[in-house]
CSV table of C-alpha atoms (C1' of nucleotides) in Angstrom, one decimal:
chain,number,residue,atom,x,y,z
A,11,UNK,CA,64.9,6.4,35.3
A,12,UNK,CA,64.5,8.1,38.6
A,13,UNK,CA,64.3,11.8,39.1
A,14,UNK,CA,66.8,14.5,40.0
A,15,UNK,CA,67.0,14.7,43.8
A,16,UNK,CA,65.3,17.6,45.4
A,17,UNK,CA,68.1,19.1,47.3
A,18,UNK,CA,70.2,19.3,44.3
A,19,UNK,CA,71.5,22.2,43.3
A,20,UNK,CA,72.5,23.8,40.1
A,21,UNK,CA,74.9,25.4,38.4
A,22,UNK,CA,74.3,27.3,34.9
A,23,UNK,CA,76.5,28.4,32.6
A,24,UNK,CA,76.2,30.1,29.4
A,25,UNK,CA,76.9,33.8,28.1
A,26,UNK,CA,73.8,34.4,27.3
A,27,UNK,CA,72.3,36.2,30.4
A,28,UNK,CA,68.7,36.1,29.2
A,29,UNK,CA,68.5,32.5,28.8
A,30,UNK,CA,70.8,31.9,31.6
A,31,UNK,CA,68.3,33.7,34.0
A,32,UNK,CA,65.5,32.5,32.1
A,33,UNK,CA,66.1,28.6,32.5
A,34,UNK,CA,67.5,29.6,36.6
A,35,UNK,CA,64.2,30.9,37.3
A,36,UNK,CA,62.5,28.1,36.3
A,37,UNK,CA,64.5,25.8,37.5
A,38,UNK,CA,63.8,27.3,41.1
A,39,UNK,CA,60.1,27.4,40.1
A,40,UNK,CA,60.7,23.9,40.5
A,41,UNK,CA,62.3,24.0,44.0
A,42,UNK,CA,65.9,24.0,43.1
A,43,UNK,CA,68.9,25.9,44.3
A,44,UNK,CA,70.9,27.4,41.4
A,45,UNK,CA,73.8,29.6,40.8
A,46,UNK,CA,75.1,31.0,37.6
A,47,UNK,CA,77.8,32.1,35.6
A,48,UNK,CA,78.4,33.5,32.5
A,49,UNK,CA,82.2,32.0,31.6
A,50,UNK,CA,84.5,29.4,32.3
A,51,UNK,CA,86.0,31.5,35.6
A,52,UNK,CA,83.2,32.1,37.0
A,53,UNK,CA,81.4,29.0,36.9
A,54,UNK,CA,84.9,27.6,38.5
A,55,UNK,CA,84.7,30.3,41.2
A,56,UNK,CA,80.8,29.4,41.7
A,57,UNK,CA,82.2,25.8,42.9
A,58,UNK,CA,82.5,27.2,46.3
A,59,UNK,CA,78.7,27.1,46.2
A,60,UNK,CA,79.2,22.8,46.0
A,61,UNK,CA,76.7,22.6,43.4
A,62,UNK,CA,75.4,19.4,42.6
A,63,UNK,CA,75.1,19.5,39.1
A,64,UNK,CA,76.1,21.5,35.9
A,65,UNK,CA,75.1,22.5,33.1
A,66,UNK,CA,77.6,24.1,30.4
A,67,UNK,CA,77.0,25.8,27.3
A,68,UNK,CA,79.7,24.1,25.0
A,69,UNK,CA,80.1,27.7,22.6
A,70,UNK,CA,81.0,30.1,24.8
A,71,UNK,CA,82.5,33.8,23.4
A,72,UNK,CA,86.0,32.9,25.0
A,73,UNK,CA,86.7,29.6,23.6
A,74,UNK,CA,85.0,26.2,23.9
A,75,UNK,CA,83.1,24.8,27.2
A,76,UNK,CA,85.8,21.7,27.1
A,77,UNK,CA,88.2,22.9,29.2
A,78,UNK,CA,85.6,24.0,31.5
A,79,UNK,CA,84.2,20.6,31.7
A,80,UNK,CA,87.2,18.9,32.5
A,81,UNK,CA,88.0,21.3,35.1
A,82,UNK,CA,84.7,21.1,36.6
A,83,UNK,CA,84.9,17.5,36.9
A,84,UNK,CA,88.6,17.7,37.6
A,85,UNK,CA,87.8,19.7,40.7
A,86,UNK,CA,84.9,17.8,41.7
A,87,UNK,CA,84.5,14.6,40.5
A,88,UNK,CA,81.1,13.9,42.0
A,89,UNK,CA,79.2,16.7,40.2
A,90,UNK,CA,76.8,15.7,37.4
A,91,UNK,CA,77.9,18.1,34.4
A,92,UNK,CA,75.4,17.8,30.8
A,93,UNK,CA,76.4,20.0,28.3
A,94,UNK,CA,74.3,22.5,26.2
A,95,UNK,CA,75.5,22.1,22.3
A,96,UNK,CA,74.5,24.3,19.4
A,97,UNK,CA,73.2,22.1,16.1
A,98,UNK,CA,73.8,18.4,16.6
A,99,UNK,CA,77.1,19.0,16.8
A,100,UNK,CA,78.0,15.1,17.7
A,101,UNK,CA,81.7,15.5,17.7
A,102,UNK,CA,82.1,17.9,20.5
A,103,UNK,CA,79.4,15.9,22.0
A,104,UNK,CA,81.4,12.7,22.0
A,105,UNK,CA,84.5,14.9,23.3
A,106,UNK,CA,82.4,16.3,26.2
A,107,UNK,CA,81.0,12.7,27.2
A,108,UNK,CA,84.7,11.0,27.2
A,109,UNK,CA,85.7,13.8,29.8
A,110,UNK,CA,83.1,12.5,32.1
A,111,UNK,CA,79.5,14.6,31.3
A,112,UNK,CA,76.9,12.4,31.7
A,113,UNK,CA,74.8,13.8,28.9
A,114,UNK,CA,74.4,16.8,26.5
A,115,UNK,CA,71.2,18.9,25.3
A,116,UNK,CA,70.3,20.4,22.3
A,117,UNK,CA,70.2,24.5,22.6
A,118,UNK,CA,66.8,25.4,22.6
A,119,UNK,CA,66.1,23.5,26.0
A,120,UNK,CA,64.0,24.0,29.0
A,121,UNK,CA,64.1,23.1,32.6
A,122,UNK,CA,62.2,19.8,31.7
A,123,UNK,CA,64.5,19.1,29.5
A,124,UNK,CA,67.6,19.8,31.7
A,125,UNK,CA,66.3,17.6,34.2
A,126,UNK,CA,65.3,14.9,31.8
A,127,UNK,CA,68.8,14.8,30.6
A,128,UNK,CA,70.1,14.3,34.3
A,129,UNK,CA,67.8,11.6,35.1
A,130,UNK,CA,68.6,9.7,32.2
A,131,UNK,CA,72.2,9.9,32.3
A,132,UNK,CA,72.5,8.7,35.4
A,133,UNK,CA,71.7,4.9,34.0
A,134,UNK,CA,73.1,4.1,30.7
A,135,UNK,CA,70.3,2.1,29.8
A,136,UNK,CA,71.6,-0.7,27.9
A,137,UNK,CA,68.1,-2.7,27.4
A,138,UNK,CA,66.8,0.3,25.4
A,139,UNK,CA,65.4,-0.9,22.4
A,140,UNK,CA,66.5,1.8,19.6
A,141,UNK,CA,63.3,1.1,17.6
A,142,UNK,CA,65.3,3.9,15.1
A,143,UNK,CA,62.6,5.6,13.7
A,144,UNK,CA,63.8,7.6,10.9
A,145,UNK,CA,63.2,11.2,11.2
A,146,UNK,CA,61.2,12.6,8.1
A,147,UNK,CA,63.1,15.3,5.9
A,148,UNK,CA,60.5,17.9,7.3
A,149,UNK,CA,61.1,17.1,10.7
A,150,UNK,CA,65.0,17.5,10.6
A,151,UNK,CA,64.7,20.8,8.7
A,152,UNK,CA,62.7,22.3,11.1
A,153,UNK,CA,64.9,21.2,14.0
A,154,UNK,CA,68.0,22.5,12.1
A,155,UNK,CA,66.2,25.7,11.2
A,156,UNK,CA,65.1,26.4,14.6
A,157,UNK,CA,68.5,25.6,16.1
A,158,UNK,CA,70.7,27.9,13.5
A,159,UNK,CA,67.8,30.8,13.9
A,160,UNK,CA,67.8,30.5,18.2
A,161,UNK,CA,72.1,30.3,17.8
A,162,UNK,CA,71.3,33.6,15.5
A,163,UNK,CA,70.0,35.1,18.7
A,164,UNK,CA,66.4,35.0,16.6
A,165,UNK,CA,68.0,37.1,13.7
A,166,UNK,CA,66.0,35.7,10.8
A,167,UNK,CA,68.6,37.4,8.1
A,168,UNK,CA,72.1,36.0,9.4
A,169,UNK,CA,69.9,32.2,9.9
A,170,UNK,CA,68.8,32.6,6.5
A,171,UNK,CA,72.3,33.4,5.3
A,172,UNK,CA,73.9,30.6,7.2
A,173,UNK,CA,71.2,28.1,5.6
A,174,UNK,CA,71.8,29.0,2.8
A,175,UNK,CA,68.6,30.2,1.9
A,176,UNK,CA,66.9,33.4,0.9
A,177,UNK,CA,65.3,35.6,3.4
A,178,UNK,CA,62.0,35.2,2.3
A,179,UNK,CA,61.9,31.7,2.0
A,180,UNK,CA,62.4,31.1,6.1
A,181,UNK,CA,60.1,34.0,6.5
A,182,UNK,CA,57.6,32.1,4.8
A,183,UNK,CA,58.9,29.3,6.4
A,184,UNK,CA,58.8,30.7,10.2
A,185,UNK,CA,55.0,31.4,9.3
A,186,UNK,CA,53.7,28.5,8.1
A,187,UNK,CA,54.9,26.2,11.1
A,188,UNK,CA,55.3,28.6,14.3
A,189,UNK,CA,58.9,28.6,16.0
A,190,UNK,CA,58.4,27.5,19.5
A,191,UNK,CA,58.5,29.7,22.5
B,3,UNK,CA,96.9,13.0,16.0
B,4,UNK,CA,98.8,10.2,15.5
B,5,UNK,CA,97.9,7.6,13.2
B,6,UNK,CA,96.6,3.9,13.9
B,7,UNK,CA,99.9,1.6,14.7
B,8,UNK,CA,100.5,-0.7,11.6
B,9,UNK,CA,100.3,-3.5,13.5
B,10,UNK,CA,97.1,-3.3,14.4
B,11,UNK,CA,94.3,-6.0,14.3
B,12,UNK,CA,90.7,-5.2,13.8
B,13,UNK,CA,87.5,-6.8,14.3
B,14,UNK,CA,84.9,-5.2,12.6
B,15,UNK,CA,81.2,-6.2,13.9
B,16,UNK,CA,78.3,-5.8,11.1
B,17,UNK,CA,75.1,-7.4,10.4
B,18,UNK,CA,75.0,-6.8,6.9
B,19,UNK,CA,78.4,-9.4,5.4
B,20,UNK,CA,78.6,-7.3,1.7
B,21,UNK,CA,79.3,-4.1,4.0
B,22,UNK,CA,81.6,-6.2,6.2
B,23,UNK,CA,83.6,-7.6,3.9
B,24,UNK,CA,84.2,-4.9,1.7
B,25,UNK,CA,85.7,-3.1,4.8
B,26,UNK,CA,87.7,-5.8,5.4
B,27,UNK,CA,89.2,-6.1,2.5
B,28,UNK,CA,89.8,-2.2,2.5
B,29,UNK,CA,91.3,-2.3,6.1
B,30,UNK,CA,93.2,-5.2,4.4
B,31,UNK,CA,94.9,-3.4,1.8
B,32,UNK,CA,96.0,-0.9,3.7
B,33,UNK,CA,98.3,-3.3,5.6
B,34,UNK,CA,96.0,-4.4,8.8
B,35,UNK,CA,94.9,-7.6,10.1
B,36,UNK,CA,91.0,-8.0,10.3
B,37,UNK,CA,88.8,-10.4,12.0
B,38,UNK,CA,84.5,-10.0,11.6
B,39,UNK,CA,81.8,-11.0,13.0
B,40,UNK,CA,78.0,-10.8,11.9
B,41,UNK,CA,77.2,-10.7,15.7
B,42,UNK,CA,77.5,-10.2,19.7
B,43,UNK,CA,78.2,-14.0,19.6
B,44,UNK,CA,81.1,-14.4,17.3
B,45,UNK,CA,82.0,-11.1,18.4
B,46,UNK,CA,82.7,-12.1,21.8
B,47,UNK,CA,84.6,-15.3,20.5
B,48,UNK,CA,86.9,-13.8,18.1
B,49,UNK,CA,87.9,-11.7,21.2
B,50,UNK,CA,90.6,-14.5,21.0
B,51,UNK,CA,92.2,-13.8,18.5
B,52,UNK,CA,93.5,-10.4,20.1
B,53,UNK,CA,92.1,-7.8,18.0
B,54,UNK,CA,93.4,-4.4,19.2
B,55,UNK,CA,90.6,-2.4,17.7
B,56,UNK,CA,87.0,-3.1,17.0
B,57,UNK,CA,84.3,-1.3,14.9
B,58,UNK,CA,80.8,-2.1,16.3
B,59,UNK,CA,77.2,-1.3,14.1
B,60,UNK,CA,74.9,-0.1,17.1
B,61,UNK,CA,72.2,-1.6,15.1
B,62,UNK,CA,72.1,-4.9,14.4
B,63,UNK,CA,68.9,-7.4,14.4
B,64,UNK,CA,69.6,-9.1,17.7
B,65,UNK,CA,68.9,-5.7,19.6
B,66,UNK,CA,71.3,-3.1,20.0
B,67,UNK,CA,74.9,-3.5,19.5
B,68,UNK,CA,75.9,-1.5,23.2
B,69,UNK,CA,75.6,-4.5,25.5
B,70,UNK,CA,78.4,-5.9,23.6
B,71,UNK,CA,80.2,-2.8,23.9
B,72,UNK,CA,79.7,-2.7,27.1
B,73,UNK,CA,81.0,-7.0,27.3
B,74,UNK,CA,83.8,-6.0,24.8
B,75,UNK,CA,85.4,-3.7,27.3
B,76,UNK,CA,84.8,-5.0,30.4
B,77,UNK,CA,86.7,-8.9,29.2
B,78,UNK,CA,89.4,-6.6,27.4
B,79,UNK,CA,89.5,-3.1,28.6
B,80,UNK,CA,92.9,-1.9,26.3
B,81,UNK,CA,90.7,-2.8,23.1
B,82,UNK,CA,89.7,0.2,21.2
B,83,UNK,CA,85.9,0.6,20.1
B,84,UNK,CA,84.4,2.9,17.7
B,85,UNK,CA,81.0,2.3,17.2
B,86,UNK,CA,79.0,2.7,13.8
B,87,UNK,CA,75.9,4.6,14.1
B,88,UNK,CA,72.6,5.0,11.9
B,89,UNK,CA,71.6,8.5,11.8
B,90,UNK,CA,73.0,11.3,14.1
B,91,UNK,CA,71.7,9.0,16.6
B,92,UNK,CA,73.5,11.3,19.4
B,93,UNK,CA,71.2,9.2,22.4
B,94,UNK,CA,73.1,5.9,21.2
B,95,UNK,CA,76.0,7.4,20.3
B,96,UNK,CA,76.6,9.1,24.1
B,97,UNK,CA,75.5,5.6,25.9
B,98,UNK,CA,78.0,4.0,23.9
B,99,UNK,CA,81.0,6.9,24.9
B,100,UNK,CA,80.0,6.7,28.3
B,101,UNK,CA,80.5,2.6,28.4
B,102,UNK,CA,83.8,3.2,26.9
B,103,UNK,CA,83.7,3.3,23.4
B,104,UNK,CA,86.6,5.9,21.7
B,105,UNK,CA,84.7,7.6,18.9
B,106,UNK,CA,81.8,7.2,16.7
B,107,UNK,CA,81.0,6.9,13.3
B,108,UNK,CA,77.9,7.3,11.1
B,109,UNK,CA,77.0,4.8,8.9
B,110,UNK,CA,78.3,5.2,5.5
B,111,UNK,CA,82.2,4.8,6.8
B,112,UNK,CA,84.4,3.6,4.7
B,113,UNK,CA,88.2,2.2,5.7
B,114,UNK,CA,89.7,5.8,5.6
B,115,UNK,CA,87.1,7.2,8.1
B,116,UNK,CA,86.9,4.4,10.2
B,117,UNK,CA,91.3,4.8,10.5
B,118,UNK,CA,90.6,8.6,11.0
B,119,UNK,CA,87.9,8.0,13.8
B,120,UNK,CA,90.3,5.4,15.6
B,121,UNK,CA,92.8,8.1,15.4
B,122,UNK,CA,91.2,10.5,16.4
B,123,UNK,CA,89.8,8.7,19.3
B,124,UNK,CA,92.6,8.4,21.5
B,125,UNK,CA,92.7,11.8,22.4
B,126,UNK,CA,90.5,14.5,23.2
B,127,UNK,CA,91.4,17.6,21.5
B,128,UNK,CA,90.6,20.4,24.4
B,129,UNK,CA,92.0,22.9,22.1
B,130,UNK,CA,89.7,22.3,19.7
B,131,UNK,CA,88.8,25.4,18.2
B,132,UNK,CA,84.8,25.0,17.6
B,133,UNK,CA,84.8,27.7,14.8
B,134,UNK,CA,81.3,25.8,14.8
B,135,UNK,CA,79.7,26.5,11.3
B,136,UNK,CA,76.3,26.0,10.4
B,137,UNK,CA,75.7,23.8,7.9
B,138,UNK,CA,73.2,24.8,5.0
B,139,UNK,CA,69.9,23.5,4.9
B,140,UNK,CA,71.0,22.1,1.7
B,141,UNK,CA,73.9,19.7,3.4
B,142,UNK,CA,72.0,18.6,5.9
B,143,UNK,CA,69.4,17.3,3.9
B,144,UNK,CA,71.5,15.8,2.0
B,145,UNK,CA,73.2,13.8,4.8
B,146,UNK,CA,70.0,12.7,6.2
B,147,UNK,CA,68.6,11.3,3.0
B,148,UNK,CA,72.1,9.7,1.9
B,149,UNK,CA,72.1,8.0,5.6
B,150,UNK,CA,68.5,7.2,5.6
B,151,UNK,CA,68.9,5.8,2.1
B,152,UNK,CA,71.7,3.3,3.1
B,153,UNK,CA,69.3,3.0,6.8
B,154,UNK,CA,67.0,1.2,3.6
B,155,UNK,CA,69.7,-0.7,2.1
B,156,UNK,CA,69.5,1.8,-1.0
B,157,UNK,CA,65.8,0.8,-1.3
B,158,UNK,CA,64.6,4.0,-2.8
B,159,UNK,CA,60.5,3.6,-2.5
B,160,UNK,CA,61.3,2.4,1.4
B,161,UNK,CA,63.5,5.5,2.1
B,162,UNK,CA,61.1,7.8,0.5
B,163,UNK,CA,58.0,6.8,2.5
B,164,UNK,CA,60.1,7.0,6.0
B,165,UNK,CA,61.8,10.7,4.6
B,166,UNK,CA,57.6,11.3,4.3
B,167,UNK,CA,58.8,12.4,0.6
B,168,UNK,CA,57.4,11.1,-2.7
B,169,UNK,CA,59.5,8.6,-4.6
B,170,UNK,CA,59.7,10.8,-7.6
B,171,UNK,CA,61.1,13.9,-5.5
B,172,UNK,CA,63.8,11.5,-4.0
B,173,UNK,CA,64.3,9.8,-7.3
B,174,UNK,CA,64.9,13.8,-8.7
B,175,UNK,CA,67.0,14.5,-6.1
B,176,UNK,CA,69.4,11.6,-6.4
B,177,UNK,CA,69.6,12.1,-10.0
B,178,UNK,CA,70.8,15.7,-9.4
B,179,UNK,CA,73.2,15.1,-6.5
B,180,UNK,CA,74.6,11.3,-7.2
B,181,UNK,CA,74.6,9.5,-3.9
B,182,UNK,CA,78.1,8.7,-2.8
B,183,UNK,CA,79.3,5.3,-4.0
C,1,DA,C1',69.1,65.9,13.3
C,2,DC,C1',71.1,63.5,9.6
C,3,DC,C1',73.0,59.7,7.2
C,4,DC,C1',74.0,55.0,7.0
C,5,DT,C1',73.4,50.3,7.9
C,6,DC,C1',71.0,46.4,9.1
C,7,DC,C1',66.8,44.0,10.3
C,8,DT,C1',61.7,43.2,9.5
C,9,DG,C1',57.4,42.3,7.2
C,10,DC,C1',55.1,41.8,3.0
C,11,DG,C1',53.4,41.9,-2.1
C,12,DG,C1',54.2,40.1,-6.6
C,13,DC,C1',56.1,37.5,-10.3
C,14,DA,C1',58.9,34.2,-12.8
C,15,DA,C1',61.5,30.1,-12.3
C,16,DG,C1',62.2,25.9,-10.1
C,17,DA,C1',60.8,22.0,-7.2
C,18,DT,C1',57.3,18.8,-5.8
C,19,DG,C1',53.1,15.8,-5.8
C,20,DT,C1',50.5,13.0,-8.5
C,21,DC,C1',49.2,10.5,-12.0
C,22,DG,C1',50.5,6.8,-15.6
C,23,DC,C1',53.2,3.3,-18.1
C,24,DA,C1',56.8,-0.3,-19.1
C,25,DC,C1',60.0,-3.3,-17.2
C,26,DC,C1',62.3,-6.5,-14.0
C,27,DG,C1',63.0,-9.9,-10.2
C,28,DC,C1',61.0,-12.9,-6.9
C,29,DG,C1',58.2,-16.1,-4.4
C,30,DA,C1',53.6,-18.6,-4.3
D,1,DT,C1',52.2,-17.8,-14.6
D,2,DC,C1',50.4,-14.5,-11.6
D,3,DG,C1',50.8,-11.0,-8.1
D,4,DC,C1',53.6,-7.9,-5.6
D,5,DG,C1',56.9,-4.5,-5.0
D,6,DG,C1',60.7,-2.0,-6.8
D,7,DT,C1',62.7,1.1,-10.6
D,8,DG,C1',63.0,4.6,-14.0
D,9,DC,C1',60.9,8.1,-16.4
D,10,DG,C1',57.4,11.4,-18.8
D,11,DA,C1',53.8,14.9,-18.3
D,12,DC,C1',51.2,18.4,-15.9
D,13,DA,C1',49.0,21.0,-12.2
D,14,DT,C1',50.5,23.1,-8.1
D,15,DC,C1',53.1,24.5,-4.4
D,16,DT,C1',57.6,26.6,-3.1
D,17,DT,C1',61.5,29.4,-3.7
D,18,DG,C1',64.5,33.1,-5.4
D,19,DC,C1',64.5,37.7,-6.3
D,20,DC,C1',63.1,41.8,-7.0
D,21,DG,C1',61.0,46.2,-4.5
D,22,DC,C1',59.1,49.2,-0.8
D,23,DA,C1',58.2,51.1,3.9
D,24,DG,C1',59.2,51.2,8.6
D,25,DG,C1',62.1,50.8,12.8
D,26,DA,C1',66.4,50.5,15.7
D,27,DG,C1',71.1,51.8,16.5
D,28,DG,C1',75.6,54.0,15.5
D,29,DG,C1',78.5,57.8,14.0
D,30,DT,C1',78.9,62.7,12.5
DNA sequence: ACCCTCCTGCGGCAAGATGTCGCACCGCGA
DNA sequence: TCGCGGTGCGACATCTTGCCGCAGGAGGGT
């Protein structure tokens, strides 16, 4: 798995300006050029900029990130495009990859993780082993928990309510194992 | 979406021959030809008898079932491959998309799903609307016992100790929500 | 300022779920 | 036949959850 080129450069995009600048910064911390965008026109328009490689929030406010990708990749074939996908959505997921993104990334995602998803799409790697080690019922719960509670923006009551469980239990919850970040 | 052409053939690539045939027999019924295969091997041979689509288990006990994806494809590149997956293995899942496979499928599939993936595959639905809905704690637990449960071949103690759960919670819980089947 | 709504954190209690024993039974291979 | 591991189930202590309630804060509309 070889690493992402230095002189790449990247483009963002995801509605969230917060996160967006958030993960930019440190993604230039690490010596890379970025550019942004918050929507589906203006990461098009940001093309001028000949990034190198994308990555696309998939749930955007106007519409899905498809589109987007297949225009992205339409327009320039050669850029690397992963996409950013709420709760292990696999269905969009699969759409995405079959219109040419070399991988995806699960929301709550830092730089590492951006450029470990870039590396390793480059290769499909078909020796890998997949030693499938089941995950244990705690360990997908949290993961779900903290994905539907960073898609709530942080808002502990509308996660709870989408869970399906009562406001005090994922208080409770939230205190006994820490939420990352 | 348009549904599978009745005069398809399918070659359905499993491991485990209870699973496989009981498929087959399904697929059967509703009017299809079917070849099988326990392996990569016989897979690759019964690529002679012109199967139009083929159903692949990523995880079989030679290694991992996407090197024959991959060989599938490339000696017959019009032959439709969904692949059958564990858990939400999403890793798996994108390296087989990306060498070609249509769709995916996660493990308990039976002949209606397996149609409905096929038909499904074919094209990308851009307009997808992705009213995406978090699922409840409750169903996602749910689906990741019921899959790790058929991971163990319905070996209740073994699925237990890798859900990190005692045997008599899992016992409870099955009692209260019947496993599928 | 006022009201209203929503979110947050937390205490407490009853009800429900879970962990942990133990026991009887069954199938299988040495 | 024994040992091993799986299954189903009962009982009980204990942890977890649901469901109250309350006080405070942030924001919008009047």
């Amino acid at each position: 798995m070889q690493a992402v080129p230095h002189e790449s450069k990247f483009l963002l995009v995801d509605d969230d300006e917060r996160l967006r600048e958030r993960t930019a910064r440190a993604l230039r911390d690490r010596g890379f050029e970025v550019v942004t965008a918050d929507g589906p026109d203006e990461a098009m328009a940001a093309l001028r900029q000949d990034p190198t490689h994308a990555v696309v929030d998939l749930r955007m406010p106007k519409g899905s990130g498809l589109p987007l990708v297949r225009d992205l990749i339409r327009r320039r074939p050669e850029l690397r495009v992963v996409i950013l996908t709420g709760y292990g959505s696999i269905a969009t997921t699969v759409d995405a990859i079959r219109l040419g993104a070399v991988n995806y990334l699960t929301k709550p995602a830092d730089a590492d993780m951006i450029l470990a998803a870039f590396a390793r799409g480059d290769n499909v790697p078909l020796a890998e082993a997949p030693d499938y080690q089941a995950p244990s019922l705690a360990r997908t719960e949290w993961e779900h928990i903290n994905r539907v509670l960073d898609d709530c923006g942080g808002n502990i009551s509308e996660a709870s309510r989408r869970l399906g469980m009562h406001r005090r239990t994922l208080q409770r919850k939230l205190a006994t194992f820490p939420p990352r970040r």
